[in-house]
Amino acid sequence: MTTIRRFCCNDLLRFASVNLDHLSLSLSLSLSLSLSAQLDDFVFQFNMSFYMTYLARWPDYFHVAEGPGNRIMGYIMGKVEGQGESWHGHVTAVTVAPEYRRQQLAKKLMNLLEDISDNIDKAYFVDLFVRASNAPAIKMYEKLGYVIYRRVLRYYSGEEDGLDMRKALSRDVEKKSIIPLKRPITPDELEYD
């Protein structure tokens, strides 16, 4: 049986096997949900202080899925940011260990973050960033109701474009937040960290 609960400090010492998989579903720092993310990208972008900052500032947005024997199956971390109609939830990372994939665990974790953004923080939308080359992740997000809002040129290490994908929440009645931009932008034009 799977239990989804808030992430705690002790989990930082227990989830290495989830993070070290090169096929891990992970986004980084408003970064990439990349099924083909390279280990070195992941290790350098996430360190203990990074996780601790999220845990301290946005505890409602940091959850772990735990299986039998207290084994970590996956986790999601995010935050809420912006102002006015740009107030939104952000998926920073969603990661599922290889042996627990194809059980809709990522979907459950995403739904949890969306519910918190919608019902607790009254956000207008949820966003995430994904590598433009990551067709499997893009397809998964589209199945979850996300649309490509804009392309961010050379978002990943100054080399690969990123896609900013969004899903409107109930507060955005007119769905303004998901009307795609007609032109790509550069990373320095991004509004948020």
PDB file of C-alpha atoms in Angstrom:
ATOM      1  CA  MET A   1       0.000   0.000   0.000  1.00  0.00           C
ATOM      2  CA  THR A   2       1.213   3.483  -0.845  1.00  0.00           C
ATOM      3  CA  THR A   3       1.133   6.328   1.649  1.00  0.00           C
ATOM      4  CA  ILE A   4       1.559   9.903   0.494  1.00  0.00           C
ATOM      5  CA  ARG A   5       2.694  12.193   3.290  1.00  0.00           C
ATOM      6  CA  ARG A   6       4.602  15.393   3.861  1.00  0.00           C
ATOM      7  CA  PHE A   7       8.322  15.177   3.244  1.00  0.00           C
ATOM      8  CA  CYS A   8      10.472  15.388   6.397  1.00  0.00           C
ATOM      9  CA  CYS A   9      14.171  16.004   7.012  1.00  0.00           C
ATOM     10  CA  ASN A  10      14.921  12.314   7.563  1.00  0.00           C
ATOM     11  CA  ASP A  11      13.694  11.577   4.042  1.00  0.00           C
ATOM     12  CA  LEU A  12      16.718  13.438   2.668  1.00  0.00           C
ATOM     13  CA  LEU A  13      18.845  10.525   3.835  1.00  0.00           C
ATOM     14  CA  ARG A  14      16.541   7.896   2.338  1.00  0.00           C
ATOM     15  CA  PHE A  15      15.709   8.906  -1.197  1.00  0.00           C
ATOM     16  CA  ALA A  16      19.039   8.625  -3.009  1.00  0.00           C
ATOM     17  CA  SER A  17      17.884   5.620  -5.053  1.00  0.00           C
ATOM     18  CA  VAL A  18      14.970   7.638  -6.424  1.00  0.00           C
ATOM     19  CA  ASN A  19      17.247  10.524  -7.412  1.00  0.00           C
ATOM     20  CA  LEU A  20      20.114   8.526  -8.843  1.00  0.00           C
ATOM     21  CA  ASP A  21      18.164   6.922 -11.660  1.00  0.00           C
ATOM     22  CA  HIS A  22      19.034   8.490 -15.019  1.00  0.00           C
ATOM     23  CA  LEU A  23      15.456   8.038 -16.236  1.00  0.00           C
ATOM     24  CA  SER A  24      14.043   9.809 -13.216  1.00  0.00           C
ATOM     25  CA  LEU A  25      11.102  12.142 -13.751  1.00  0.00           C
ATOM     26  CA  SER A  26      12.698  15.238 -12.379  1.00  0.00           C
ATOM     27  CA  LEU A  27      12.390  18.927 -12.795  1.00  0.00           C
ATOM     28  CA  SER A  28      14.992  21.158 -11.381  1.00  0.00           C
ATOM     29  CA  LEU A  29      14.837  24.707 -10.105  1.00  0.00           C
ATOM     30  CA  SER A  30      12.012  25.554 -12.491  1.00  0.00           C
ATOM     31  CA  LEU A  31      13.898  23.246 -14.729  1.00  0.00           C
ATOM     32  CA  SER A  32      13.183  19.981 -16.440  1.00  0.00           C
ATOM     33  CA  LEU A  33      10.898  17.091 -16.078  1.00  0.00           C
ATOM     34  CA  SER A  34      13.240  15.014 -18.120  1.00  0.00           C
ATOM     35  CA  LEU A  35      12.877  11.300 -18.534  1.00  0.00           C
ATOM     36  CA  SER A  36      16.400  11.338 -19.893  1.00  0.00           C
ATOM     37  CA  ALA A  37      17.936  13.727 -17.374  1.00  0.00           C
ATOM     38  CA  GLN A  38      21.598  13.058 -16.789  1.00  0.00           C
ATOM     39  CA  LEU A  39      22.751  12.215 -13.273  1.00  0.00           C
ATOM     40  CA  ASP A  40      25.314  15.017 -13.181  1.00  0.00           C
ATOM     41  CA  ASP A  41      22.642  17.612 -14.024  1.00  0.00           C
ATOM     42  CA  PHE A  42      20.516  16.363 -11.155  1.00  0.00           C
ATOM     43  CA  VAL A  43      23.265  16.103  -8.554  1.00  0.00           C
ATOM     44  CA  PHE A  44      24.611  19.600  -9.169  1.00  0.00           C
ATOM     45  CA  GLN A  45      21.242  21.288  -9.172  1.00  0.00           C
ATOM     46  CA  PHE A  46      19.853  19.701  -6.022  1.00  0.00           C
ATOM     47  CA  ASN A  47      21.793  19.729  -2.788  1.00  0.00           C
ATOM     48  CA  MET A  48      20.776  19.446   0.847  1.00  0.00           C
ATOM     49  CA  SER A  49      20.356  23.187   1.360  1.00  0.00           C
ATOM     50  CA  PHE A  50      18.145  23.375  -1.743  1.00  0.00           C
ATOM     51  CA  TYR A  51      15.811  20.692  -0.362  1.00  0.00           C
ATOM     52  CA  MET A  52      15.873  22.221   3.114  1.00  0.00           C
ATOM     53  CA  THR A  53      14.894  25.624   1.707  1.00  0.00           C
ATOM     54  CA  TYR A  54      11.858  24.125  -0.006  1.00  0.00           C
ATOM     55  CA  LEU A  55      10.955  22.122   3.073  1.00  0.00           C
ATOM     56  CA  ALA A  56      11.140  25.239   5.274  1.00  0.00           C
ATOM     57  CA  ARG A  57       9.453  27.717   2.910  1.00  0.00           C
ATOM     58  CA  TRP A  58       6.845  25.568   1.165  1.00  0.00           C
ATOM     59  CA  PRO A  59       6.164  22.480   3.329  1.00  0.00           C
ATOM     60  CA  ASP A  60       2.669  22.035   1.837  1.00  0.00           C
ATOM     61  CA  TYR A  61       4.295  21.556  -1.574  1.00  0.00           C
ATOM     62  CA  PHE A  62       6.771  18.830  -0.604  1.00  0.00           C
ATOM     63  CA  HIS A  63       5.424  15.268  -0.353  1.00  0.00           C
ATOM     64  CA  VAL A  64       6.786  11.771  -0.508  1.00  0.00           C
ATOM     65  CA  ALA A  65       5.141   8.529  -1.591  1.00  0.00           C
ATOM     66  CA  GLU A  66       6.154   5.685   0.677  1.00  0.00           C
ATOM     67  CA  GLY A  67       5.610   2.004   0.057  1.00  0.00           C
ATOM     68  CA  PRO A  68       5.891  -1.199   2.078  1.00  0.00           C
ATOM     69  CA  GLY A  69       8.934  -1.338   4.323  1.00  0.00           C
ATOM     70  CA  ASN A  70       9.052   2.466   4.376  1.00  0.00           C
ATOM     71  CA  ARG A  71      10.613   2.467   0.920  1.00  0.00           C
ATOM     72  CA  ILE A  72      10.455   5.818  -0.853  1.00  0.00           C
ATOM     73  CA  MET A  73       8.667   5.369  -4.152  1.00  0.00           C
ATOM     74  CA  GLY A  74       8.776   8.987  -5.301  1.00  0.00           C
ATOM     75  CA  TYR A  75       8.305  12.581  -4.283  1.00  0.00           C
ATOM     76  CA  ILE A  76       7.114  15.975  -5.457  1.00  0.00           C
ATOM     77  CA  MET A  77       8.378  19.381  -4.460  1.00  0.00           C
ATOM     78  CA  GLY A  78       7.174  22.783  -5.507  1.00  0.00           C
ATOM     79  CA  LYS A  79       6.311  26.243  -4.388  1.00  0.00           C
ATOM     80  CA  VAL A  80       3.825  29.055  -4.797  1.00  0.00           C
ATOM     81  CA  GLU A  81       4.929  32.376  -6.267  1.00  0.00           C
ATOM     82  CA  GLY A  82       3.919  35.395  -8.352  1.00  0.00           C
ATOM     83  CA  GLN A  83       1.565  38.316  -7.923  1.00  0.00           C
ATOM     84  CA  GLY A  84      -1.958  39.144  -9.021  1.00  0.00           C
ATOM     85  CA  GLU A  85      -3.149  36.951 -11.885  1.00  0.00           C
ATOM     86  CA  SER A  86       0.348  35.453 -12.044  1.00  0.00           C
ATOM     87  CA  TRP A  87      -0.041  33.914  -8.556  1.00  0.00           C
ATOM     88  CA  HIS A  88       0.644  30.235  -9.217  1.00  0.00           C
ATOM     89  CA  GLY A  89       1.845  26.897  -7.977  1.00  0.00           C
ATOM     90  CA  HIS A  90       5.096  25.644  -9.468  1.00  0.00           C
ATOM     91  CA  VAL A  91       6.287  22.049  -9.825  1.00  0.00           C
ATOM     92  CA  THR A  92      10.009  22.052  -9.132  1.00  0.00           C
ATOM     93  CA  ALA A  93      10.460  18.283  -9.163  1.00  0.00           C
ATOM     94  CA  VAL A  94       8.416  15.139  -9.440  1.00  0.00           C
ATOM     95  CA  THR A  95      10.365  11.918  -9.289  1.00  0.00           C
ATOM     96  CA  VAL A  96       9.264   8.285  -9.269  1.00  0.00           C
ATOM     97  CA  ALA A  97      11.658   5.355  -8.787  1.00  0.00           C
ATOM     98  CA  PRO A  98      11.830   3.068 -11.846  1.00  0.00           C
ATOM     99  CA  GLU A  99      10.252   0.076 -10.109  1.00  0.00           C
ATOM    100  CA  TYR A 100       7.164   2.123  -9.201  1.00  0.00           C
ATOM    101  CA  ARG A 101       6.469   3.708 -12.565  1.00  0.00           C
ATOM    102  CA  ARG A 102       3.330   3.002 -14.604  1.00  0.00           C
ATOM    103  CA  GLN A 103       1.235   2.995 -11.446  1.00  0.00           C
ATOM    104  CA  GLN A 104       0.035   6.591 -11.883  1.00  0.00           C
ATOM    105  CA  LEU A 105       2.050   7.689  -8.881  1.00  0.00           C
ATOM    106  CA  ALA A 106       3.347  10.819 -10.664  1.00  0.00           C
ATOM    107  CA  LYS A 107      -0.259  11.689 -11.519  1.00  0.00           C
ATOM    108  CA  LYS A 108      -1.305  11.332  -7.864  1.00  0.00           C
ATOM    109  CA  LEU A 109       1.571  13.531  -6.720  1.00  0.00           C
ATOM    110  CA  MET A 110       0.800  16.137  -9.386  1.00  0.00           C
ATOM    111  CA  ASN A 111      -2.887  16.138  -8.420  1.00  0.00           C
ATOM    112  CA  LEU A 112      -1.922  16.752  -4.798  1.00  0.00           C
ATOM    113  CA  LEU A 113       0.215  19.774  -5.687  1.00  0.00           C
ATOM    114  CA  GLU A 114      -2.539  21.108  -7.967  1.00  0.00           C
ATOM    115  CA  ASP A 115      -5.161  20.699  -5.203  1.00  0.00           C
ATOM    116  CA  ILE A 116      -2.982  22.588  -2.711  1.00  0.00           C
ATOM    117  CA  SER A 117      -2.365  25.363  -5.254  1.00  0.00           C
ATOM    118  CA  ASP A 118      -6.067  25.579  -6.086  1.00  0.00           C
ATOM    119  CA  ASN A 119      -7.803  25.095  -2.745  1.00  0.00           C
ATOM    120  CA  ILE A 120      -5.322  26.383  -0.173  1.00  0.00           C
ATOM    121  CA  ASP A 121      -3.321  29.071  -1.963  1.00  0.00           C
ATOM    122  CA  LYS A 122      -6.040  30.067  -4.446  1.00  0.00           C
ATOM    123  CA  ALA A 123      -3.558  30.167  -7.329  1.00  0.00           C
ATOM    124  CA  TYR A 124      -4.574  30.883 -10.904  1.00  0.00           C
ATOM    125  CA  PHE A 125      -2.511  28.090 -12.464  1.00  0.00           C
ATOM    126  CA  VAL A 126       0.262  25.552 -11.952  1.00  0.00           C
ATOM    127  CA  ASP A 127       3.367  25.625 -14.118  1.00  0.00           C
ATOM    128  CA  LEU A 128       6.467  23.544 -14.738  1.00  0.00           C
ATOM    129  CA  PHE A 129       9.399  23.478 -17.122  1.00  0.00           C
ATOM    130  CA  VAL A 130      10.387  20.568 -19.338  1.00  0.00           C
ATOM    131  CA  ARG A 131      13.106  20.003 -21.909  1.00  0.00           C
ATOM    132  CA  ALA A 132      11.743  20.576 -25.406  1.00  0.00           C
ATOM    133  CA  SER A 133      13.260  17.236 -26.474  1.00  0.00           C
ATOM    134  CA  ASN A 134      11.505  15.249 -23.743  1.00  0.00           C
ATOM    135  CA  ALA A 135       8.530  13.959 -25.721  1.00  0.00           C
ATOM    136  CA  PRO A 136       7.463  11.302 -23.138  1.00  0.00           C
ATOM    137  CA  ALA A 137       7.268  13.870 -20.325  1.00  0.00           C
ATOM    138  CA  ILE A 138       5.470  16.418 -22.513  1.00  0.00           C
ATOM    139  CA  LYS A 139       2.940  13.764 -23.488  1.00  0.00           C
ATOM    140  CA  MET A 140       2.398  12.807 -19.838  1.00  0.00           C
ATOM    141  CA  TYR A 141       1.818  16.420 -18.852  1.00  0.00           C
ATOM    142  CA  GLU A 142      -0.594  16.948 -21.718  1.00  0.00           C
ATOM    143  CA  LYS A 143      -2.583  13.943 -20.484  1.00  0.00           C
ATOM    144  CA  LEU A 144      -2.722  15.672 -17.096  1.00  0.00           C
ATOM    145  CA  GLY A 145      -4.205  18.786 -18.715  1.00  0.00           C
ATOM    146  CA  TYR A 146      -1.103  20.944 -19.177  1.00  0.00           C
ATOM    147  CA  VAL A 147      -0.544  23.022 -22.298  1.00  0.00           C
ATOM    148  CA  ILE A 148       2.615  24.539 -23.699  1.00  0.00           C
ATOM    149  CA  TYR A 149       2.416  28.191 -22.722  1.00  0.00           C
ATOM    150  CA  ARG A 150       5.774  29.320 -24.114  1.00  0.00           C
ATOM    151  CA  ARG A 151       9.216  28.227 -25.269  1.00  0.00           C
ATOM    152  CA  VAL A 152      12.241  29.462 -23.309  1.00  0.00           C
ATOM    153  CA  LEU A 153      15.266  29.557 -25.601  1.00  0.00           C
ATOM    154  CA  ARG A 154      18.448  27.867 -24.303  1.00  0.00           C
ATOM    155  CA  TYR A 155      16.887  27.367 -20.866  1.00  0.00           C
ATOM    156  CA  TYR A 156      18.910  24.281 -19.978  1.00  0.00           C
ATOM    157  CA  SER A 157      22.600  25.037 -19.530  1.00  0.00           C
ATOM    158  CA  GLY A 158      22.379  27.597 -22.310  1.00  0.00           C
ATOM    159  CA  GLU A 159      21.991  24.768 -24.809  1.00  0.00           C
ATOM    160  CA  GLU A 160      18.525  23.265 -24.942  1.00  0.00           C
ATOM    161  CA  ASP A 161      15.174  25.033 -25.075  1.00  0.00           C
ATOM    162  CA  GLY A 162      12.682  24.538 -22.278  1.00  0.00           C
ATOM    163  CA  LEU A 163       8.916  24.542 -22.468  1.00  0.00           C
ATOM    164  CA  ASP A 164       6.872  26.340 -19.835  1.00  0.00           C
ATOM    165  CA  MET A 165       3.756  24.191 -19.451  1.00  0.00           C
ATOM    166  CA  ARG A 166       0.702  25.350 -17.534  1.00  0.00           C
ATOM    167  CA  LYS A 167      -2.600  24.123 -16.236  1.00  0.00           C
ATOM    168  CA  ALA A 168      -5.327  26.614 -15.318  1.00  0.00           C
ATOM    169  CA  LEU A 169      -6.975  26.268 -11.920  1.00  0.00           C
ATOM    170  CA  SER A 170     -10.506  27.166 -10.822  1.00  0.00           C
ATOM    171  CA  ARG A 171      -9.657  30.781  -9.986  1.00  0.00           C
ATOM    172  CA  ASP A 172      -8.726  31.395 -13.646  1.00  0.00           C
ATOM    173  CA  VAL A 173     -12.300  31.148 -14.903  1.00  0.00           C
ATOM    174  CA  GLU A 174     -11.455  32.572 -18.333  1.00  0.00           C
ATOM    175  CA  LYS A 175      -8.302  30.401 -18.678  1.00  0.00           C
ATOM    176  CA  LYS A 176      -6.173  33.478 -19.475  1.00  0.00           C
ATOM    177  CA  SER A 177      -3.095  31.922 -17.864  1.00  0.00           C
ATOM    178  CA  ILE A 178      -2.845  29.204 -20.504  1.00  0.00           C
ATOM    179  CA  ILE A 179      -3.224  31.280 -23.672  1.00  0.00           C
ATOM    180  CA  PRO A 180       0.078  30.480 -25.436  1.00  0.00           C
ATOM    181  CA  LEU A 181       2.553  33.254 -26.128  1.00  0.00           C
ATOM    182  CA  LYS A 182       3.187  33.731 -29.828  1.00  0.00           C
ATOM    183  CA  ARG A 183       6.945  34.187 -29.507  1.00  0.00           C
ATOM    184  CA  PRO A 184       9.692  32.411 -27.604  1.00  0.00           C
ATOM    185  CA  ILE A 185      11.435  34.188 -24.745  1.00  0.00           C
ATOM    186  CA  THR A 186      14.935  34.063 -23.269  1.00  0.00           C
ATOM    187  CA  PRO A 187      15.715  33.019 -19.676  1.00  0.00           C
ATOM    188  CA  ASP A 188      16.367  36.619 -18.657  1.00  0.00           C
ATOM    189  CA  GLU A 189      12.740  37.445 -19.529  1.00  0.00           C
ATOM    190  CA  LEU A 190      11.348  34.969 -16.974  1.00  0.00           C
ATOM    191  CA  GLU A 191       9.383  36.611 -14.203  1.00  0.00           C
ATOM    192  CA  TYR A 192      10.247  34.201 -11.382  1.00  0.00           C
ATOM    193  CA  ASP A 193      13.185  32.351  -9.834  1.00  0.00           C
TER     194      ASP A 193
END
